[in-house]
Coordinates of C-alpha atoms in Angstrom, one line a residue:
M1 CA 1.8 24.9 9.1
I2 CA 3.6 22.9 7.6
Q3 CA 3.7 19.8 10.0
T4 CA -0.2 21.0 11.6
L5 CA -1.2 20.2 7.8
T6 CA 0.9 17.2 6.9
R7 CA -0.8 15.8 10.0
L8 CA -4.1 16.6 9.0
F9 CA -3.8 14.6 5.3
P10 CA -7.2 11.4 6.4
L11 CA -8.4 15.1 6.7
W12 CA -6.8 15.6 3.0
A13 CA -7.6 12.0 1.5
I14 CA -11.6 11.9 2.5
L15 CA -12.9 14.9 1.5
F16 CA -10.7 14.7 -2.4
S17 CA -11.7 11.1 -2.4
G18 CA -15.5 12.3 -2.5
F19 CA -14.9 15.6 -4.9
A20 CA -13.2 12.9 -7.0
F21 CA -16.3 10.6 -6.7
A22 CA -18.5 13.7 -7.4
F23 CA -16.8 14.7 -9.9
P24 CA -14.8 12.1 -11.3
D25 CA -14.3 13.4 -15.5
Q26 CA -12.0 15.1 -14.6
L27 CA -9.4 13.9 -12.8
A28 CA -9.9 10.0 -14.4
T29 CA -7.8 12.5 -17.5
L30 CA -4.9 11.9 -14.5
S31 CA -4.5 8.4 -14.9
W32 CA -1.0 9.2 -16.4
A33 CA 0.1 11.1 -13.2
I34 CA 0.2 8.2 -10.3
V35 CA 3.6 6.4 -11.9
P36 CA 5.2 9.7 -11.2
L37 CA 3.6 11.1 -8.2
L38 CA 4.5 7.9 -6.8
M39 CA 8.9 8.4 -8.0
L40 CA 8.2 11.6 -6.6
I41 CA 6.9 10.0 -2.9
M42 CA 9.6 7.2 -3.2
F43 CA 12.4 9.5 -3.8
G44 CA 11.8 11.9 -0.6
M45 CA 11.3 9.3 0.8
G46 CA 14.2 7.8 0.5
M47 CA 16.5 11.4 1.3
T48 CA 14.9 10.5 5.0
L49 CA 17.3 6.7 4.3
T50 CA 20.8 5.8 4.5
W51 CA 23.1 3.6 3.0
A52 CA 23.2 2.0 6.5
D53 CA 19.5 1.6 6.9
F54 CA 19.1 -0.6 4.4
A55 CA 22.5 -2.5 5.6
D56 CA 20.6 -3.0 9.1
A57 CA 18.0 -4.5 7.2
G58 CA 19.5 -6.2 5.3
K59 CA 21.0 -7.6 8.4
R60 CA 17.3 -9.0 9.5
P61 CA 16.3 -12.0 6.9
V62 CA 14.1 -13.7 9.7
V63 CA 12.2 -10.1 10.4
I64 CA 11.8 -10.0 6.2
G65 CA 10.9 -13.6 6.0
A66 CA 8.6 -13.7 8.7
G67 CA 6.9 -10.1 7.9
V68 CA 5.9 -12.2 3.8
A69 CA 4.4 -14.8 5.2
L70 CA 3.3 -13.3 7.8
Q71 CA 1.3 -11.5 4.2
F72 CA 1.2 -14.5 2.0
L73 CA -0.6 -16.8 5.1
I74 CA -3.2 -14.3 6.4
M75 CA -4.6 -12.5 3.4
P76 CA -5.8 -14.7 0.9
L77 CA -6.9 -17.2 3.2
V78 CA -9.2 -13.5 5.1
G79 CA -10.2 -13.4 1.9
L80 CA -12.2 -16.4 1.5
L81 CA -12.7 -17.3 4.9
V82 CA -14.7 -13.3 4.5
G83 CA -16.7 -14.0 0.8
S84 CA -18.0 -17.2 2.1
L85 CA -18.7 -15.1 5.9
L86 CA -20.9 -12.6 3.7
R87 CA -21.7 -15.0 1.3
L88 CA -20.7 -13.0 -1.7
P89 CA -21.4 -14.8 -5.3
P90 CA -17.8 -16.6 -6.0
E91 CA -16.5 -13.7 -9.3
W92 CA -15.9 -12.1 -5.6
V93 CA -15.0 -14.4 -2.9
L94 CA -12.2 -15.2 -6.6
G95 CA -11.6 -11.3 -6.1
L96 CA -11.2 -10.5 -2.2
V97 CA -8.7 -13.7 -2.6
L98 CA -7.3 -12.9 -4.8
V99 CA -6.0 -9.5 -4.5
G100 CA -5.2 -11.5 -1.0
A101 CA -2.4 -13.2 -2.7
C102 CA -0.9 -10.2 -4.3
P103 CA 2.4 -8.9 -3.0
G104 CA 2.2 -6.3 -0.6
G105 CA 2.5 -2.5 -3.1
T106 CA 4.3 1.2 -3.2
A107 CA 1.4 2.8 -1.0
S108 CA 2.8 -0.2 1.7
N109 CA 6.4 2.4 1.4
V110 CA 4.7 5.5 1.6
I111 CA 2.2 4.6 4.7
C112 CA 5.1 3.4 6.3
Y113 CA 6.5 6.3 5.6
L114 CA 4.4 9.4 6.9
A115 CA 4.0 6.9 9.9
R116 CA 7.6 7.0 10.6
A117 CA 7.7 3.3 10.8
D118 CA 10.8 1.1 9.0
V119 CA 11.5 2.3 5.8
A120 CA 14.3 0.3 4.8
L121 CA 12.3 -2.9 6.1
S122 CA 9.5 -2.2 4.3
I123 CA 10.8 -1.7 1.0
A124 CA 12.7 -5.1 1.9
M125 CA 9.2 -7.1 2.7
T126 CA 7.8 -5.6 -1.1
S127 CA 10.6 -5.9 -2.8
V128 CA 10.6 -9.7 -1.7
S129 CA 7.2 -10.3 -2.0
T130 CA 6.9 -8.7 -5.2
L131 CA 9.9 -11.9 -6.2
L132 CA 7.8 -14.4 -4.7
A133 CA 4.8 -13.8 -6.1
V134 CA 5.7 -15.0 -9.3
L135 CA 5.0 -18.5 -7.3
A136 CA 3.4 -17.9 -4.7
T137 CA 0.2 -15.6 -6.7
P138 CA -1.4 -18.7 -9.0
L139 CA -0.3 -20.8 -6.4
L140 CA -1.8 -19.1 -3.4
V141 CA -5.4 -18.4 -6.1
W142 CA -5.2 -22.2 -7.4
V143 CA -5.2 -23.5 -4.0
Y144 CA -8.0 -22.0 -2.9
Q145 CA -10.4 -21.0 -6.1
G146 CA -8.8 -23.9 -7.9
Q147 CA -7.9 -21.6 -11.0
A148 CA -4.9 -21.2 -12.5
I149 CA -3.5 -18.2 -13.9
D150 CA -0.8 -16.3 -15.6
V151 CA 1.8 -13.4 -13.7
P152 CA 2.8 -10.8 -15.5
V153 CA 6.5 -11.8 -14.9
A154 CA 9.0 -8.4 -16.5
S155 CA 5.7 -6.2 -16.3
M156 CA 6.2 -6.6 -11.7
L157 CA 9.7 -6.8 -12.0
G158 CA 9.8 -3.1 -14.2
S159 CA 7.7 -1.6 -12.1
L160 CA 9.7 -2.2 -9.0
V161 CA 12.6 -1.5 -10.2
K162 CA 10.9 2.2 -11.7
I163 CA 9.0 3.0 -8.9
I164 CA 10.2 1.8 -5.5
L165 CA 13.8 0.9 -6.4
L166 CA 15.4 3.8 -7.9
P167 CA 13.9 6.4 -6.8
V168 CA 14.6 5.1 -3.3
V169 CA 18.4 4.8 -4.3
A170 CA 18.6 8.3 -6.4
G171 CA 17.2 9.8 -3.2
T172 CA 19.3 7.5 -1.2
F173 CA 23.3 8.6 -3.3
L174 CA 21.6 12.8 -2.3
N175 CA 21.1 12.5 0.9
S176 CA 24.4 10.8 1.2
V177 CA 25.9 13.3 -0.6
F178 CA 24.6 16.2 0.0
G179 CA 23.8 16.0 4.7
A180 CA 22.5 18.1 6.3
R181 CA 22.2 20.5 2.9
L182 CA 19.2 19.0 2.1
T183 CA 17.1 19.7 5.7
P184 CA 15.7 22.4 4.4
V185 CA 14.1 19.5 1.2
R186 CA 13.4 17.2 3.7
N187 CA 11.1 19.3 6.2
V188 CA 8.9 19.9 3.1
F189 CA 8.5 16.4 1.7
P190 CA 6.1 15.0 3.5
L191 CA 4.0 17.4 2.8
V192 CA 4.8 17.3 -0.4
S193 CA 4.3 13.1 -0.4
V194 CA 0.4 14.0 1.6
I195 CA -0.3 16.2 -1.4
A196 CA 1.2 13.5 -4.0
I197 CA -0.5 10.6 -2.4
V198 CA -4.2 12.4 -1.5
V199 CA -3.9 13.1 -5.7
V200 CA -3.4 9.3 -5.9
I201 CA -6.6 8.2 -4.5
G202 CA -8.4 10.9 -5.9
V203 CA -7.8 9.9 -9.4
I204 CA -8.0 6.3 -7.9
V205 CA -11.5 6.6 -7.4
A206 CA -11.9 8.6 -9.6
L207 CA -10.8 5.9 -12.3
N208 CA -13.2 2.8 -9.6
R209 CA -15.8 5.4 -9.5
E210 CA -18.5 3.6 -12.0
R211 CA -17.2 -0.3 -9.8
I212 CA -17.5 1.6 -6.2
A213 CA -21.3 3.2 -7.1
T214 CA -22.3 -0.2 -7.9
G215 CA -20.3 -2.7 -5.8
G216 CA -22.9 -2.1 -3.6
L217 CA -22.2 -2.2 0.2
L218 CA -21.8 -5.3 1.0
V219 CA -19.0 -5.5 -1.0
M220 CA -17.5 -3.0 0.4
L221 CA -17.3 -4.4 3.6
A222 CA -15.7 -7.7 2.7
V223 CA -13.3 -4.9 1.4
V224 CA -13.4 -3.2 5.1
L225 CA -12.8 -6.1 7.3
H226 CA -10.0 -7.7 4.5
N227 CA -8.1 -4.8 5.1
L228 CA -8.5 -3.9 8.8
L229 CA -8.1 -7.8 9.7
G230 CA -5.4 -8.1 7.6
L231 CA -3.8 -4.9 9.2
S232 CA -4.6 -6.3 12.6
L233 CA -3.6 -9.4 12.6
G234 CA -0.4 -8.8 11.0
Y235 CA 0.4 -6.1 13.9
G236 CA -0.7 -8.9 16.7
G237 CA 1.5 -11.1 15.1
A238 CA 4.8 -8.9 14.9
R239 CA 4.3 -8.8 19.0
L240 CA 3.9 -12.2 19.2
L241 CA 7.2 -12.2 17.0
R242 CA 8.4 -9.6 20.2
L243 CA 9.2 -7.1 17.7
D244 CA 9.5 -3.8 18.7
P245 CA 6.6 -1.2 17.5
A246 CA 8.2 0.5 14.7
R247 CA 8.7 -3.0 13.2
A248 CA 5.2 -3.7 14.6
R249 CA 3.3 -1.3 12.5
T250 CA 5.8 -1.9 9.1
L251 CA 4.3 -5.9 8.8
A252 CA 1.0 -4.1 9.9
I253 CA 1.5 -2.4 6.7
E254 CA 2.8 -4.4 5.3
V255 CA 0.6 -7.3 5.3
G256 CA -2.6 -5.3 5.4
M257 CA -2.2 -3.5 2.4
Q258 CA -1.5 -4.9 -1.3
N259 CA -0.7 -4.8 -5.0
S260 CA -4.0 -3.7 -5.4
G261 CA -3.5 -2.4 -9.1
L262 CA -1.8 -5.8 -9.7
G263 CA -5.0 -7.7 -8.4
V264 CA -6.9 -4.9 -10.9
A265 CA -5.1 -6.4 -13.7
L266 CA -4.3 -9.6 -13.0
A267 CA -8.5 -10.4 -12.7
V268 CA -10.0 -8.5 -15.7
K269 CA -6.6 -10.2 -18.1
H270 CA -7.8 -13.9 -16.8
F271 CA -11.6 -13.7 -14.8
S272 CA -13.8 -11.0 -15.3
A273 CA -14.8 -6.8 -14.0
S274 CA -16.9 -8.3 -11.7
A275 CA -14.0 -10.7 -10.3
A276 CA -11.4 -7.2 -10.7
L277 CA -14.1 -5.2 -8.6
P278 CA -12.8 -5.8 -4.8
A279 CA -9.4 -5.1 -5.9
A280 CA -10.1 -1.9 -7.3
L281 CA -12.6 -1.1 -4.2
F282 CA -9.1 -2.3 -2.1
S283 CA -7.4 -0.1 -4.4
V284 CA -9.2 3.6 -2.9
W285 CA -10.2 1.9 0.4
H286 CA -6.8 1.0 2.2
N287 CA -5.0 3.9 0.5
L288 CA -7.6 5.4 3.7
S289 CA -7.1 3.3 5.9
G290 CA -3.1 2.9 6.0
S291 CA -3.8 6.8 6.2
L292 CA -5.5 7.2 9.3
L293 CA -3.6 4.8 11.0
A294 CA -0.5 6.0 9.7
W295 CA -2.4 9.8 11.2
Y296 CA -2.4 8.1 14.9
W297 CA 0.7 6.2 15.1
R298 CA 2.0 9.9 13.8
R299 CA 0.5 11.8 16.6
R300 CA 0.9 8.5 19.3
Q301 CA 4.4 9.2 19.1
A302 CA 4.7 13.0 18.6

């Protein structure tokens, strides 16, 4: 029963997104719950890992470096090309480039977990890309758009530690100490993670309802193309590097899924609400596309 409900998480995500769009008021008040829910997911993820998993990821600096390089090379350039191809207004093109230049986000770690990809590698890539984003994000935006922005270094690193590092370390510690005795809890956590990510998606939809309603189909199309091209090129690049399917899935997810929340924050602070629209839509869409992709890969592996 639990496995069946877990496998259907794309359906729950789509249905709950529709509900959130139609009735946003109540869900929008749950914005405070996004961070605790993400921490809960990361804690459950940690309970599936051992210290050996992280040691193994640390032995692959070339893979981590290649994945991060693919992310920062592909996503801002694809954002610029998609925006130019669709002849979007300049502020929307800027928004696409900005979200493309952001590091990987927590959502990518969650999707890797649900897709049975290499979670330790995903967390390592997210950490490295977040650290590099201090320089890479403003530099890439300046290169592609001639704009200079300040990246909130302290808040980015604080979020990394609070949302990802501490919960994962706590979960891994408990797994190392109690081992097989945690099996019943571990068996339930995939469903808990699905419920949590569905609620997070719903809250994001509710918070961005007006932007989604006024953004129109064209900018949504640009966001969908941006994300799908990132996923495809990330997977293709990994296979060209002769990585195994699990690590190729990891790189695809890390390349195609961005820290769109950071993109929204930077756009609003340094540019305009209109420039924040692509990142806001990206935050909704990449959770849905990632959920569908994880469901497909999980089912295919099974």
